[in-house]
């Protein structure tokens, strides 16, 4: 037997041991068996294709399993939810006008770790504008925003690069958040699996359906475990199943201690969020002589 054959066998043994350890760690953390199988299969495929040692590609199996559980673990039921943590996002007295037309007139919003805030209101009342201000993409005319921690933003549309495939998006965004290639792709695919989407082998973003592009945007927002997630109607184009998966993902993020702001005009889930900010302008009271 030559050295190359020995080498392959040795690596195969190392891969198998690491994958078995990952499988055990995922199950120990209560990851649903189908999802655990998916995560292990993805990792195995990556190790096979890249020929990297597992520790170099993904790190220790318990640490990688913890990262997966953090992003896709089961939601914690109401009674077991810990109290909200420190303030992660604070917007005070936000005023914004476009060509003298007032859009936001002194808006306040505070979101703590482990909370979901929903921004609702009529079309054009300034929901996306407020989120862009919170993301630092638009300046307010007056007021201040403080973000304590790292930030992920999912825009209402756009946000993807037409000629890149999903894995390349994960690598690009992951690099900006200090993640290596394998970890970014692994985490991206694990997030995607929680939305019932398998991005492995998917084509360029321009070829994806609208709903799938939004899944890509949502996965990118959550990469690298940001402390604050700003999500602007991210479920547009989702079918019913994906919409349900989306809310489960939101609750998992919340239960993992993220502070989440979600713009929504769908009111059926507002009982499942912690605060609701309604930006619909209040009509001036009629003054009768
Ligand atoms: N860059 C801009 N320049 C001028 N006007 C703008 C700009 N961005 C937004 N507006 C206007 O500000 C108002 C609020 O827009 P915004 O997109 O924040 O509302 P929204 O509540 O998110 O709306 P929708 O529910 O339709 O998504 C709208 O009248 C919009 O036309």
Short mmCIF file of C-alpha atoms and ligand atoms in Angstrom, two decimals:
data_model
loop_
_atom_site.label_atom_id
_atom_site.label_comp_id
_atom_site.label_asym_id
_atom_site.label_seq_id
_atom_site.Cartn_x
_atom_site.Cartn_y
_atom_site.Cartn_z
CA UNK A 1 0.00 0.00 0.00
CA UNK A 2 1.50 3.37 -0.97
CA UNK A 3 1.66 6.54 1.15
CA UNK A 4 -1.17 8.28 -0.75
CA UNK A 5 -3.59 5.42 0.00
CA UNK A 6 -2.55 5.46 3.64
CA UNK A 7 -3.13 9.18 3.70
CA UNK A 8 -6.66 8.90 2.29
CA UNK A 9 -7.57 6.17 4.80
CA UNK A 10 -6.13 8.15 7.69
CA UNK A 11 -8.14 11.24 6.64
CA UNK A 12 -11.29 9.15 6.15
CA UNK A 13 -10.92 7.85 9.71
CA UNK A 14 -10.41 11.37 11.04
CA UNK A 15 -13.43 12.64 9.08
CA UNK A 16 -15.65 9.80 10.29
CA UNK A 17 -14.68 10.34 13.92
CA UNK A 18 -15.27 14.10 13.66
CA UNK A 19 -18.63 13.65 11.88
CA UNK A 20 -19.78 11.09 14.47
CA UNK A 21 -18.83 13.53 17.23
CA UNK A 22 -20.74 16.34 15.46
CA UNK A 23 -23.80 14.11 15.09
CA UNK A 24 -23.70 13.26 18.81
CA UNK A 25 -23.27 16.92 19.81
CA UNK A 26 -26.18 18.04 17.60
CA UNK A 27 -28.50 15.43 19.08
CA UNK A 28 -27.34 16.20 22.61
CA UNK A 29 -28.45 19.80 21.97
CA UNK A 30 -31.90 18.62 20.90
CA UNK A 31 -31.56 19.42 17.19
CA UNK A 32 -34.33 17.71 15.27
CA UNK A 33 -32.90 14.41 13.79
CA UNK A 34 -33.70 15.30 10.14
CA UNK A 35 -31.91 18.62 10.48
CA UNK A 36 -28.97 16.99 12.32
CA UNK A 37 -28.61 14.48 9.45
CA UNK A 38 -28.69 17.35 6.96
CA UNK A 39 -25.98 19.32 8.82
CA UNK A 40 -23.74 16.24 9.11
CA UNK A 41 -24.23 15.38 5.42
CA UNK A 42 -23.34 18.96 4.41
CA UNK A 43 -20.21 18.86 6.54
CA UNK A 44 -19.24 15.45 5.12
CA UNK A 45 -19.67 16.71 1.55
CA UNK A 46 -17.54 19.74 2.27
CA UNK A 47 -14.76 17.66 3.85
CA UNK A 48 -14.80 15.24 0.93
CA UNK A 49 -14.65 18.02 -1.69
CA UNK A 50 -12.18 20.30 0.08
CA UNK A 51 -9.94 17.53 1.50
CA UNK A 52 -9.41 19.77 4.50
CA UNK A 53 -8.94 18.30 7.97
CA UNK A 54 -12.24 18.77 9.88
CA UNK A 55 -10.67 20.85 12.63
CA UNK A 56 -9.26 23.30 10.09
CA UNK A 57 -12.55 23.46 8.17
CA UNK A 58 -15.10 23.66 10.99
CA UNK A 59 -13.27 23.72 14.32
CA UNK A 60 -14.19 21.46 17.24
CA UNK A 61 -17.41 19.44 16.74
CA UNK A 62 -18.95 20.65 20.04
CA UNK A 63 -18.27 24.31 19.17
CA UNK A 64 -19.65 23.92 15.64
CA UNK A 65 -22.73 22.07 16.99
CA UNK A 66 -23.29 24.90 19.49
CA UNK A 67 -23.17 27.45 16.63
CA UNK A 68 -25.69 25.40 14.63
CA UNK A 69 -27.95 24.97 17.68
CA UNK A 70 -27.75 28.70 18.32
CA UNK A 71 -29.09 29.47 14.88
CA UNK A 72 -31.48 26.60 14.27
CA UNK A 73 -32.26 25.12 17.67
CA UNK A 74 -35.82 24.52 18.88
CA UNK A 75 -37.76 27.53 20.16
CA UNK A 76 -38.03 27.82 23.91
CA UNK A 77 -41.60 27.75 25.19
CA UNK A 78 -43.03 30.86 26.87
CA UNK A 79 -42.75 29.64 30.44
CA UNK A 80 -39.06 28.81 30.11
CA UNK A 81 -38.09 32.04 28.38
CA UNK A 82 -35.48 33.98 30.30
CA UNK A 83 -36.22 37.66 31.04
CA UNK A 84 -35.04 40.14 28.37
CA UNK A 85 -31.35 41.07 28.51
CA UNK A 86 -29.60 44.40 28.09
CA UNK A 87 -30.76 47.07 25.65
CA UNK A 88 -29.34 46.31 22.20
CA UNK A 89 -31.08 48.95 20.09
CA UNK A 90 -32.23 52.35 21.18
CA UNK A 91 -33.75 54.94 18.83
CA UNK A 92 -34.74 58.26 20.37
CA UNK A 93 -36.74 61.13 18.87
CA UNK A 94 -36.23 60.09 15.24
CA UNK A 95 -37.45 62.75 12.82
CA UNK A 96 -37.25 62.36 9.05
CA UNK A 97 -38.67 64.47 6.22
CA UNK A 98 -38.47 63.90 2.50
CA UNK A 99 -38.81 67.18 0.59
CA UNK A 100 -40.42 68.81 3.60
CA UNK A 101 -42.94 65.99 3.83
CA UNK A 102 -42.78 64.61 7.38
CA UNK A 103 -42.32 60.83 7.39
CA UNK A 104 -41.20 60.17 10.97
CA UNK A 105 -42.08 62.69 13.67
CA UNK A 106 -40.20 61.89 16.85
CA UNK A 107 -40.21 58.07 16.93
CA UNK A 108 -38.76 56.10 19.88
CA UNK A 109 -37.90 52.41 19.87
CA UNK A 110 -36.06 50.28 22.44
CA UNK A 111 -35.31 46.59 21.92
CA UNK A 112 -33.53 44.35 24.42
CA UNK A 113 -31.66 41.09 23.93
CA UNK A 114 -34.23 38.30 23.66
CA UNK A 115 -37.03 40.53 22.36
CA UNK A 116 -38.86 40.93 19.06
CA UNK A 117 -40.28 44.34 18.13
CA UNK A 118 -42.71 44.57 15.21
CA UNK A 119 -43.03 47.79 13.22
CA UNK A 120 -46.46 48.03 11.62
CA UNK A 121 -48.53 50.68 9.89
CA UNK A 122 -50.11 51.78 6.64
CA UNK A 123 -48.21 51.78 3.33
CA UNK A 124 -45.82 54.68 3.15
CA UNK A 125 -45.93 55.56 6.86
CA UNK A 126 -42.14 55.20 7.20
CA UNK A 127 -41.49 51.62 8.38
CA UNK A 128 -38.62 50.94 5.96
CA UNK A 129 -37.24 54.43 6.52
CA UNK A 130 -37.05 53.82 10.26
CA UNK A 131 -35.33 50.47 9.73
CA UNK A 132 -32.79 52.01 7.32
CA UNK A 133 -32.09 54.71 9.89
CA UNK A 134 -31.56 52.03 12.55
CA UNK A 135 -29.21 50.20 10.14
CA UNK A 136 -27.21 53.41 9.62
CA UNK A 137 -28.04 53.56 5.92
CA UNK A 138 -30.10 56.76 6.10
CA UNK A 139 -29.45 59.73 8.40
CA UNK A 140 -32.29 61.11 10.48
CA UNK A 141 -32.95 64.86 10.45
CA UNK A 142 -33.13 64.69 14.22
CA UNK A 143 -32.73 62.00 16.87
CA UNK A 144 -30.17 59.29 17.64
CA UNK A 145 -29.78 55.54 17.25
CA UNK A 146 -27.52 53.46 19.48
CA UNK A 147 -26.79 49.85 18.54
CA UNK A 148 -25.01 47.86 21.23
CA UNK A 149 -23.39 44.92 19.46
CA UNK A 150 -23.20 43.63 15.90
CA UNK A 151 -25.92 44.15 13.34
CA UNK A 152 -27.55 42.09 10.57
CA UNK A 153 -29.94 43.77 8.11
CA UNK A 154 -32.34 42.11 5.68
CA UNK A 155 -33.69 44.63 3.15
CA UNK A 156 -37.20 44.50 1.69
CA UNK A 157 -35.69 43.82 -1.72
CA UNK A 158 -32.26 43.86 -3.36
CA UNK A 159 -29.32 42.86 -1.21
CA UNK A 160 -28.18 39.96 -3.39
CA UNK A 161 -25.51 40.02 -6.10
CA UNK A 162 -26.97 38.87 -9.41
CA UNK A 163 -23.99 36.82 -10.61
CA UNK A 164 -22.99 35.09 -7.38
CA UNK A 165 -24.32 31.71 -6.22
CA UNK A 166 -25.65 31.42 -2.63
CA UNK A 167 -22.44 29.86 -1.22
CA UNK A 168 -20.45 32.80 -2.61
CA UNK A 169 -22.83 35.18 -0.84
CA UNK A 170 -22.22 33.31 2.43
CA UNK A 171 -18.44 33.46 1.96
CA UNK A 172 -18.55 37.18 1.15
CA UNK A 173 -20.81 38.18 4.03
CA UNK A 174 -19.07 35.72 6.39
CA UNK A 175 -15.67 37.24 5.57
CA UNK A 176 -16.98 40.64 6.65
CA UNK A 177 -18.02 39.06 9.95
CA UNK A 178 -14.74 37.26 10.61
CA UNK A 179 -15.77 33.78 9.40
CA UNK A 180 -13.65 31.42 7.31
CA UNK A 181 -15.00 30.02 4.03
CA UNK A 182 -16.06 26.62 5.36
CA UNK A 183 -17.66 27.99 8.50
CA UNK A 184 -19.58 30.63 6.49
CA UNK A 185 -20.87 28.09 3.97
CA UNK A 186 -21.69 25.59 6.74
CA UNK A 187 -23.56 28.17 8.81
CA UNK A 188 -25.32 29.58 5.72
CA UNK A 189 -26.52 26.14 4.66
CA UNK A 190 -27.65 25.29 8.19
CA UNK A 191 -29.69 28.53 8.40
CA UNK A 192 -31.10 27.79 4.95
CA UNK A 193 -32.12 24.27 6.02
CA UNK A 194 -34.15 25.80 8.85
CA UNK A 195 -36.09 27.67 6.13
CA UNK A 196 -36.52 24.40 4.21
CA UNK A 197 -34.12 25.52 1.47
CA UNK A 198 -31.08 23.65 0.21
CA UNK A 199 -28.76 26.20 -1.43
CA UNK A 200 -26.04 23.66 -2.32
CA UNK A 201 -25.67 23.62 -6.08
CA UNK A 202 -28.15 26.51 -6.57
CA UNK A 203 -27.47 28.83 -9.51
CA UNK A 204 -26.67 32.53 -9.55
CA UNK A 205 -28.93 34.81 -7.53
CA UNK A 206 -30.50 36.27 -10.66
CA UNK A 207 -31.91 32.81 -11.45
CA UNK A 208 -33.54 32.30 -8.03
CA UNK A 209 -37.26 32.89 -7.45
CA UNK A 210 -38.27 35.99 -5.47
CA UNK A 211 -39.06 33.97 -2.35
CA UNK A 212 -35.75 32.08 -2.54
CA UNK A 213 -33.83 35.34 -2.93
CA UNK A 214 -35.51 36.57 0.22
CA UNK A 215 -34.42 33.38 2.00
CA UNK A 216 -30.88 34.15 0.83
CA UNK A 217 -31.19 37.70 2.21
CA UNK A 218 -32.51 36.39 5.51
CA UNK A 219 -29.73 33.81 5.83
CA UNK A 220 -27.13 36.51 5.11
CA UNK A 221 -28.63 38.77 7.79
CA UNK A 222 -28.20 36.01 10.38
CA UNK A 223 -24.65 34.95 9.40
CA UNK A 224 -21.97 35.42 12.03
CA UNK A 225 -24.51 35.59 14.84
CA UNK A 226 -25.24 39.33 15.00
CA UNK A 227 -26.68 40.69 18.25
CA UNK A 228 -29.32 42.81 16.48
CA UNK A 229 -31.37 41.73 13.46
CA UNK A 230 -33.29 44.27 11.39
CA UNK A 231 -35.70 42.52 9.03
CA UNK A 232 -37.76 44.45 6.49
CA UNK A 233 -40.76 42.30 5.46
CA UNK A 234 -38.32 39.49 4.67
CA UNK A 235 -40.97 36.89 3.85
CA UNK A 236 -42.24 38.47 0.62
CA UNK A 237 -42.72 35.71 -1.92
CA UNK A 238 -42.62 32.97 0.74
CA UNK A 239 -45.24 30.28 0.50
CA UNK A 240 -47.26 29.37 3.58
CA UNK A 241 -44.75 26.75 4.81
CA UNK A 242 -41.79 29.10 4.42
CA UNK A 243 -43.71 31.84 6.22
CA UNK A 244 -44.29 29.53 9.19
CA UNK A 245 -40.59 28.50 9.11
CA UNK A 246 -39.67 32.19 9.08
CA UNK A 247 -41.53 32.88 12.34
CA UNK A 248 -39.98 29.81 13.94
CA UNK A 249 -36.56 31.10 12.92
CA UNK A 250 -37.42 34.46 14.47
CA UNK A 251 -38.38 32.83 17.76
CA UNK A 252 -35.20 30.73 17.78
CA UNK A 253 -33.13 33.87 17.26
CA UNK A 254 -35.03 35.61 20.03
CA UNK A 255 -34.54 32.63 22.35
CA UNK A 256 -30.82 32.73 21.55
CA UNK A 257 -30.76 36.30 22.90
CA UNK A 258 -30.93 38.32 19.69
CA UNK A 259 -32.74 41.65 19.59
CA UNK A 260 -35.00 41.62 16.53
CA UNK A 261 -36.93 44.31 14.73
CA UNK A 262 -39.29 43.09 12.02
CA UNK A 263 -41.29 45.28 9.68
CA UNK A 264 -44.55 43.58 8.91
CA UNK A 265 -47.99 44.33 7.59
CA UNK A 266 -49.26 40.86 8.41
CA UNK A 267 -50.96 41.15 11.74
CA UNK A 268 -51.68 37.50 12.48
CA UNK A 269 -48.46 36.98 14.44
CA UNK A 270 -48.39 40.13 16.52
CA UNK A 271 -49.42 38.21 19.63
CA UNK A 272 -46.07 36.40 19.33
CA UNK A 273 -43.85 39.50 19.47
CA UNK A 274 -42.84 41.51 22.52
CA UNK A 275 -43.58 45.07 21.38
CA UNK A 276 -45.49 46.62 18.51
CA UNK A 277 -44.65 50.05 17.14
CA UNK A 278 -47.50 51.36 14.97
CA UNK A 279 -46.30 54.20 12.73
CA UNK A 280 -49.71 54.95 11.21
CA UNK A 281 -50.14 58.72 11.64
CA UNK A 282 -52.79 59.66 14.19
CA UNK A 283 -55.36 61.97 12.50
CA UNK A 284 -55.52 65.46 13.95
CA UNK A 285 -58.67 65.85 16.11
CA UNK A 286 -61.35 67.97 14.46
CA UNK A 287 -61.75 71.33 16.16
CA UNK A 288 -65.33 72.54 16.08
CA UNK A 289 -66.12 76.18 16.45
N1 LIG B 1 -35.27 58.30 -0.71
C1 LIG B 1 -36.49 58.83 -0.67
N2 LIG B 1 -36.75 60.03 -1.25
C2 LIG B 1 -37.97 60.58 -1.20
N3 LIG B 1 -39.02 60.03 -0.58
C3 LIG B 1 -38.83 58.83 0.00
C4 LIG B 1 -37.57 58.18 -0.01
N4 LIG B 1 -37.67 57.01 0.68
C5 LIG B 1 -38.95 56.93 1.09
N5 LIG B 1 -39.64 58.02 0.69
C6 LIG B 1 -41.05 58.29 0.98
O1 LIG B 1 -41.19 58.24 2.39
C7 LIG B 1 -42.44 57.64 2.73
C8 LIG B 1 -42.18 56.44 3.62
O2 LIG B 1 -41.56 55.41 2.86
P1 LIG B 1 -41.23 53.97 3.50
O3 LIG B 1 -40.72 53.11 2.41
O4 LIG B 1 -40.40 54.15 4.70
O5 LIG B 1 -42.69 53.50 3.96
P2 LIG B 1 -43.20 52.06 4.41
O6 LIG B 1 -44.08 52.28 5.58
O7 LIG B 1 -42.06 51.13 4.58
O8 LIG B 1 -44.06 51.65 3.15
P3 LIG B 1 -44.57 50.19 2.63
O9 LIG B 1 -45.52 49.64 3.65
O10 LIG B 1 -45.27 50.51 1.35
O11 LIG B 1 -43.34 49.35 2.41
C9 LIG B 1 -43.12 57.28 1.41
O12 LIG B 1 -44.03 58.31 1.07
C10 LIG B 1 -41.98 57.23 0.42
O13 LIG B 1 -42.42 57.58 -0.86
#
